[in-house]
Coordinates of C-alpha atoms (C1' of nucleotides) in Angstrom, one line a residue:
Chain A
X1 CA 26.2 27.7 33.9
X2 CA 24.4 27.9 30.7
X3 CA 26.2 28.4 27.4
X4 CA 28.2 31.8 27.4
X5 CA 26.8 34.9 27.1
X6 CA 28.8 35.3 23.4
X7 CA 26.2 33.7 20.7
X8 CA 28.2 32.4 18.3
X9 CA 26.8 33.9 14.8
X10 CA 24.0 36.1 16.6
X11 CA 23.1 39.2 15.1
X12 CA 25.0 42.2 16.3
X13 CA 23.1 44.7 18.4
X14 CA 22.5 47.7 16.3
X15 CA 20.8 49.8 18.5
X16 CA 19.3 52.6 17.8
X17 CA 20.2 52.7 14.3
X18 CA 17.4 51.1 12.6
X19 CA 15.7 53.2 13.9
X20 CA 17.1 56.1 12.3
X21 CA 17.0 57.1 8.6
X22 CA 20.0 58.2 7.7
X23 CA 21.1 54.4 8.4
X24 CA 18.2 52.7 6.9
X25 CA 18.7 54.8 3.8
X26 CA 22.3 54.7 4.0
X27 CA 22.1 50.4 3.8
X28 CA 19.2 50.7 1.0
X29 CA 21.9 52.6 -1.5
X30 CA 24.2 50.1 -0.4
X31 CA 22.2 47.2 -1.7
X32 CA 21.0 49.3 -4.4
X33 CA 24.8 49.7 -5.5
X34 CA 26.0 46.6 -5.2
X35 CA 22.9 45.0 -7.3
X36 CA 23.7 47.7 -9.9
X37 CA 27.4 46.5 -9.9
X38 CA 26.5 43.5 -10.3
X39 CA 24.5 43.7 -12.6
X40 CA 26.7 45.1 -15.6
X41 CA 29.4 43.2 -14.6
X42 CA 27.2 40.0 -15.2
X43 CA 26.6 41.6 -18.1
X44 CA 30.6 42.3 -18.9
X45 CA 29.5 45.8 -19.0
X46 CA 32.0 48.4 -16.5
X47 CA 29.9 51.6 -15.3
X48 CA 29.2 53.1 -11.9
X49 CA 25.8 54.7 -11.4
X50 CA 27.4 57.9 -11.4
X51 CA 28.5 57.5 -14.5
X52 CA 25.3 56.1 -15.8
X53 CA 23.6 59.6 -14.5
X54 CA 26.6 61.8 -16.2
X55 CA 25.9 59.6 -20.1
X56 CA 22.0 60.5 -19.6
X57 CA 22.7 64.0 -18.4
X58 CA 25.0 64.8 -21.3
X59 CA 22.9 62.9 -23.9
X60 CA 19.7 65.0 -23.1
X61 CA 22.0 68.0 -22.7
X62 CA 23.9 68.2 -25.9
X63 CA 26.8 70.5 -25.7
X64 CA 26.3 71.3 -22.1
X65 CA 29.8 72.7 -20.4
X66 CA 31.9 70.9 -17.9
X67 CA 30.9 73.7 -15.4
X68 CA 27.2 73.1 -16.2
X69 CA 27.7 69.3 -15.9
X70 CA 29.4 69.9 -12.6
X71 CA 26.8 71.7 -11.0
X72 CA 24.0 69.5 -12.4
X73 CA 25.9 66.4 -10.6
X74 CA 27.1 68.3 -7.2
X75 CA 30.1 68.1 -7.8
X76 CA 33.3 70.4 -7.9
X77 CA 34.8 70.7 -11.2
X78 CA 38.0 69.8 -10.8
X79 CA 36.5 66.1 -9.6
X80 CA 34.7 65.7 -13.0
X81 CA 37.7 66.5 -14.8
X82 CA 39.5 62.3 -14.5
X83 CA 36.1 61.6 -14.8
X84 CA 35.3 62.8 -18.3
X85 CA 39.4 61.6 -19.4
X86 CA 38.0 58.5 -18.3
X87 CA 34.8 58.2 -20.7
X88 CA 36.3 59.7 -23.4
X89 CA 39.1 57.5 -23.3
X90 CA 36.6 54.5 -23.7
X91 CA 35.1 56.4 -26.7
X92 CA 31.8 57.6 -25.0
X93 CA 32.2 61.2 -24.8
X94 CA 33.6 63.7 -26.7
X95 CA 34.9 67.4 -25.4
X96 CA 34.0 69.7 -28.6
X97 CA 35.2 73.3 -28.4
X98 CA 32.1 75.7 -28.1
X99 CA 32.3 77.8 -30.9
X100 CA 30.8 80.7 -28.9
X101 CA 32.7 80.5 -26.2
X102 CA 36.7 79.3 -26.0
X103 CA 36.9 79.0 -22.4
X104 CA 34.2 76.4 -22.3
X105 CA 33.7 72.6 -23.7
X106 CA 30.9 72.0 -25.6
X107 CA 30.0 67.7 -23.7
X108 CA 28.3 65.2 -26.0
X109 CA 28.0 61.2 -26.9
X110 CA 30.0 59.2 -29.4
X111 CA 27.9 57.8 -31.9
X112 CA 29.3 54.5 -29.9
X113 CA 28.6 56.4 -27.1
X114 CA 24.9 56.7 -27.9
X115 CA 25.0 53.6 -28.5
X116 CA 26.4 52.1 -25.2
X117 CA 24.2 54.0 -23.2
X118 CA 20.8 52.6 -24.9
X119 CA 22.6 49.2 -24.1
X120 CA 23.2 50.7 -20.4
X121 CA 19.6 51.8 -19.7
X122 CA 18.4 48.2 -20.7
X123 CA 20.9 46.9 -17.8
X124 CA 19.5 49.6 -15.6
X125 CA 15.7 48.5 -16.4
X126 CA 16.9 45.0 -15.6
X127 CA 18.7 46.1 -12.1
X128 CA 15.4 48.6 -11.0
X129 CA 13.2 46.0 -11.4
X130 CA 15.5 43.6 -9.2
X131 CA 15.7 45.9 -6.7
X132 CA 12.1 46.6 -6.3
X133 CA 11.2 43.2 -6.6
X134 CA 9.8 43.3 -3.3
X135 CA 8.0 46.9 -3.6
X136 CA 4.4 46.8 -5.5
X137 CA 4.1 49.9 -8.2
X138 CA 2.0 51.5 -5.4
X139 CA 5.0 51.3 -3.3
X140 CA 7.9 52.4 -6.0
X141 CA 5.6 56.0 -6.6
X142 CA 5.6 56.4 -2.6
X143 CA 8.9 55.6 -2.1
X144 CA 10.1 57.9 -4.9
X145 CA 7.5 60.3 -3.9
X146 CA 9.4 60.3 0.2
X147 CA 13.0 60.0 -1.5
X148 CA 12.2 63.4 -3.0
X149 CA 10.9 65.2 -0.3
X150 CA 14.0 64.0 2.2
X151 CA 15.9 65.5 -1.0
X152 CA 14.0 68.5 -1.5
X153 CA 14.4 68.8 2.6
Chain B
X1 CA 11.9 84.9 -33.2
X2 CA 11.8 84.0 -29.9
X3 CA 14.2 83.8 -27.1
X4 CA 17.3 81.4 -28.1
X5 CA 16.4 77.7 -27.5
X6 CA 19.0 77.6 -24.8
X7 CA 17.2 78.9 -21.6
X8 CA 19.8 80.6 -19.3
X9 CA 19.4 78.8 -16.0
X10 CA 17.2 76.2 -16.5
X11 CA 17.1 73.2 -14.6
X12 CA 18.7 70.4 -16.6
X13 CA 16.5 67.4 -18.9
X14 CA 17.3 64.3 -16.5
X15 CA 15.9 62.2 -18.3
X16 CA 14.1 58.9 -17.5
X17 CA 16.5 59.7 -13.8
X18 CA 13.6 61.0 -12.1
X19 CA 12.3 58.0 -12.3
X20 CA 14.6 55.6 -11.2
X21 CA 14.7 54.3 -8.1
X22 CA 18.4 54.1 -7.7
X23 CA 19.0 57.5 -9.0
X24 CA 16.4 59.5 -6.1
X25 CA 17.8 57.1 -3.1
X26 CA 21.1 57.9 -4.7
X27 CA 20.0 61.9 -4.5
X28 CA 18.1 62.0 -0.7
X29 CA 21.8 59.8 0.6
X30 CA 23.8 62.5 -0.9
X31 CA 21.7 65.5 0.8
X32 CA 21.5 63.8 4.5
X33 CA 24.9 63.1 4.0
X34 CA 25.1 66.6 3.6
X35 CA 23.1 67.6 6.9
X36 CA 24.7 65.4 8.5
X37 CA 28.0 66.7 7.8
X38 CA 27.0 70.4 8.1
X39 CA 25.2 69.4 11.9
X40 CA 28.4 68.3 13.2
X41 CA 30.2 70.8 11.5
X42 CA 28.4 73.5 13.0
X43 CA 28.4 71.8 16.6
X44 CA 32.5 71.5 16.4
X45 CA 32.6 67.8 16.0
X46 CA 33.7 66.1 13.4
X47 CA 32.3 62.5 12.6
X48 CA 31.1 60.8 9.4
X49 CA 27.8 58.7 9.2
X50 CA 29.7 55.6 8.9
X51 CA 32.0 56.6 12.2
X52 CA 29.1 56.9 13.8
X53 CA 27.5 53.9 13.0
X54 CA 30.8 52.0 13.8
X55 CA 30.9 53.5 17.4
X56 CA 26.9 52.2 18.0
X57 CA 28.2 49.1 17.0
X58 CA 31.6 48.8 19.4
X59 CA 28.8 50.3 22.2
X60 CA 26.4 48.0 22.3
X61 CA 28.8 44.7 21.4
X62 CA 31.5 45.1 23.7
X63 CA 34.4 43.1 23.1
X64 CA 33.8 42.6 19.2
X65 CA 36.9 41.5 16.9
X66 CA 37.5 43.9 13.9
X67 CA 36.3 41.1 11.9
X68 CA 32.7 40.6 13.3
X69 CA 33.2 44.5 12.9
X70 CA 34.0 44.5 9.2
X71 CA 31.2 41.8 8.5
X72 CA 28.5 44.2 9.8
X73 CA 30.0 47.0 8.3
X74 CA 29.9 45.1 5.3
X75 CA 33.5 46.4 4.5
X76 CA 36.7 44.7 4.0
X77 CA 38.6 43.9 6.9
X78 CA 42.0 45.8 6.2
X79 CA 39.4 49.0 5.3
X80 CA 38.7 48.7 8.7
X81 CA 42.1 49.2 9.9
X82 CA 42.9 53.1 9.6
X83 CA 39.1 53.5 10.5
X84 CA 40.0 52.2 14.2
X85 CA 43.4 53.6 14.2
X86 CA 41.6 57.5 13.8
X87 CA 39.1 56.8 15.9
X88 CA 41.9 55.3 18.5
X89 CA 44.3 58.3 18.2
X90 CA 41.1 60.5 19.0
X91 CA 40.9 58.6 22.2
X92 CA 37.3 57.0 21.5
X93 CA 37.9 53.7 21.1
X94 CA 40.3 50.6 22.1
X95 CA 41.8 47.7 21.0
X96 CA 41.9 45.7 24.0
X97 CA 43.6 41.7 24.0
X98 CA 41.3 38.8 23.8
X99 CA 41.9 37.2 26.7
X100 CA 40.5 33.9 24.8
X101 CA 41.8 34.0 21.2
X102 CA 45.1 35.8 20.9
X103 CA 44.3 36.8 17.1
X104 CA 41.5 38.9 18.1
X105 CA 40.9 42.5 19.6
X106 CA 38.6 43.1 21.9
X107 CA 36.7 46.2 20.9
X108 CA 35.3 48.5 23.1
X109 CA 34.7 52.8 23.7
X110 CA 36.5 54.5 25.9
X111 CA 35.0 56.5 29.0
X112 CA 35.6 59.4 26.8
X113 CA 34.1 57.5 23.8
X114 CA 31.0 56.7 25.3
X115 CA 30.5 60.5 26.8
X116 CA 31.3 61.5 22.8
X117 CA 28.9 59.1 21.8
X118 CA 26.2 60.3 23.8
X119 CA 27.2 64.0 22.4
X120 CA 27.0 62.4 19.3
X121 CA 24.1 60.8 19.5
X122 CA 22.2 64.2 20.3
X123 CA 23.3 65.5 17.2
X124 CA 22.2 62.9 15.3
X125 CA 18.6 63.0 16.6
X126 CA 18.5 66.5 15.7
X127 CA 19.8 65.9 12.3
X128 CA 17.0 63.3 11.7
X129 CA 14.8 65.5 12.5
X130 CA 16.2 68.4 10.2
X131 CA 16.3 66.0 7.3
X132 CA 12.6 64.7 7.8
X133 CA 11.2 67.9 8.4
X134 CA 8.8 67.3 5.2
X135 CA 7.8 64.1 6.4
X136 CA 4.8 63.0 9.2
X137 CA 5.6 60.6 11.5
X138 CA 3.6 57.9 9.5
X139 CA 5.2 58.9 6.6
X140 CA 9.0 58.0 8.1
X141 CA 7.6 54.5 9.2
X142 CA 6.3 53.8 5.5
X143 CA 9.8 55.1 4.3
X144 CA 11.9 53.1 6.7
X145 CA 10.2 50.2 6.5
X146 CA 10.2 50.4 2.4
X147 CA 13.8 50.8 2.5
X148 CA 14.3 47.8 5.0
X149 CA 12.4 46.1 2.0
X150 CA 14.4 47.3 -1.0
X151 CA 18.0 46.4 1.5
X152 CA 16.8 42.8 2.1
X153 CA 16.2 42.7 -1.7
Chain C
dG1 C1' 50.7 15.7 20.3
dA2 C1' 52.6 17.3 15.7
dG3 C1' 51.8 19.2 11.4
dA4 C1' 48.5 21.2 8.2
dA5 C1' 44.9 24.3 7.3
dT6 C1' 42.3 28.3 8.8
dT7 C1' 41.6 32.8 10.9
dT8 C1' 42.9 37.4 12.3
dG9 C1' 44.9 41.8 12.0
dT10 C1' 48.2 44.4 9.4
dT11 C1' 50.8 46.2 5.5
dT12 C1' 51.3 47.4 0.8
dG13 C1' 49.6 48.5 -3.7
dA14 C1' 46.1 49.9 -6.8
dT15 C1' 41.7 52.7 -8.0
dC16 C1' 38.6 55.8 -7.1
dC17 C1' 36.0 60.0 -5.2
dC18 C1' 36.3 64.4 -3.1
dC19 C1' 37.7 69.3 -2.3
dA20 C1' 40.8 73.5 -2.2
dA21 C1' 44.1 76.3 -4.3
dA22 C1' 46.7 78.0 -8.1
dC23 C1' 47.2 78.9 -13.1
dA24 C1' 46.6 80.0 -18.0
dA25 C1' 43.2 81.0 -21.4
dT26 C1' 39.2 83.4 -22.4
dC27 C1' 35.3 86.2 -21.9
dT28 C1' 32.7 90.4 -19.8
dC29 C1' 32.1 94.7 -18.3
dC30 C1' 33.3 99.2 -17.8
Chain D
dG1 C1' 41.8 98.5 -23.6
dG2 C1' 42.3 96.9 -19.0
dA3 C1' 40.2 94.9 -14.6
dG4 C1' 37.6 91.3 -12.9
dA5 C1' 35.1 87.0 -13.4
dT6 C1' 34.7 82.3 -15.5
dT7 C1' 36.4 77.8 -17.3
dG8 C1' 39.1 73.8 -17.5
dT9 C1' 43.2 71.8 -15.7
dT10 C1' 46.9 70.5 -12.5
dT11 C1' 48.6 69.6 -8.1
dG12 C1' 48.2 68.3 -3.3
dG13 C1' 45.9 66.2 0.5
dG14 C1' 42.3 63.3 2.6
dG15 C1' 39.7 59.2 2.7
dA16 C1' 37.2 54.8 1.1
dT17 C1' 37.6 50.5 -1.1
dC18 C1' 39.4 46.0 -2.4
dA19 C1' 43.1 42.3 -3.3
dA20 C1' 47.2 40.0 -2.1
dA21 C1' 50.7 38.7 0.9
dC22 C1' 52.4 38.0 5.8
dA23 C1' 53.2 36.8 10.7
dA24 C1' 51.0 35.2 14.7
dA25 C1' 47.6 32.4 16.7
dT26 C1' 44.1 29.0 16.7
dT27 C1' 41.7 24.9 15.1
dC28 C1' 41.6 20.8 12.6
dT29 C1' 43.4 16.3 11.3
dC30 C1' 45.7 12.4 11.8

DNA sequence: GAGAATTTGTTTGATCCCCAAACAATCTCC
DNA sequence: GGAGATTGTTTGGGGATCAAACAAATTCTC
């Protein structure tokens, strides 16, 4: 009769999964998310990484279309559509009408819009060296360099 | 004069992206997502990572509550609650009475769970494959374990 | 042992992400 | 000029997520 065969707080069993890297990659952008979230809400700041991609996107892009946009993100354009409401309702982001075509918008950044984002990619400096903190620089240029080629596929 | 500055279908400026951490992992999760869901697809199952993850769990910790569930999910546990009730209605999984602690469920797959679960498990070792196909075996072990890193933060 | 405090699973409510289909406006191509 | 394609939007339908409230059950406290 030894204690029960239930540990009390033991670690699950996980099986195979650690084994596998979906998972392991799958739990490293969970981290990575929640660090970022934290991060600019430390910070009183409100942005998703998604969001953080979209600003840069359309502030190297200047006047890039909502089509354009959506293909550059992956994502359909009719889930981009709240998405841009949502930005340009906090000022960030402006929907110009292309002069050279009327069925397309012409994206770009607020002047307070360029501004928040130079204020966002500090935050993001701060939260990528956090969650490397562990990784040499050796290590961040291999793990970027495997990260791309399980993109690439 | 030279072409117009605006090349026709050329890739996107992304920035300082590239070179964030957060932004590839973010990338490489969203294509193996993808693999994974097109696999499945194409085999006639239906399952998401997270679905599958949750039925490792259930296998290998019989008799789990939803809450010991949820913690190693890292989810919420009323998020879990339509999770199990799909994954009961496909007959997979049960919800069983603690014998010991009338609050809890006693998790655990059915017979037909655990023969889906070995289907399922097939599919995902072939997926893995698929989305390492770039990679070397030692290559995978350097990845996983520099993932396992940037998760433990 | 009785009552208070905690834990568990569930429901409800609020955001959010995602896609597909349909639609009007606009452009392109013959 | 008219047919067909493209663009942004709306609507509808899944899900994922959390927070708050609740009943049932257990554990703690006196």
């Amino acid at each position: 009769m030894g204690r029960p065969p239930v540990k009390p707080s033991a670690a699950l069993d996980r099986g195979l999964l650690p084994s596998l890297l979906g998972y392991v990659l799958r739990r490293a952008q969970s981290a990575v998310f929640d660090d970022f979230a934290n991060t600019f809400a430390k910070a009183g700041e409100a942005l998703t990484p998604g969001e953080f991609g979209l600003l840069v996107l359309v502030d190297r892009n200047a006047g890039l279309s909502q089509m354009a946009l959506a293909r550059a993100l992956g994502i359909d354009r009719s889930t981009l559509v709240p998405i841009l409401d949502r930005l340009q309702e906090r000022g960030l982001l402006m929907r110009h009408r292309s002069p050279t075509d009327g069925r397309t918008h012409a994206l770009a950044l607020t002047p307070a819009g360029e501004k928040a984002l130079a204020r966002f990619a500090r935050l993001v400096r701060a939260h990528e060296k956090r969650i490397a903190s562990q990784l040499s620089a050796a290590e961040i240029r291999i793990l970027i360099d495997l990260l791309e080629k399980v993109h690439t596929g």
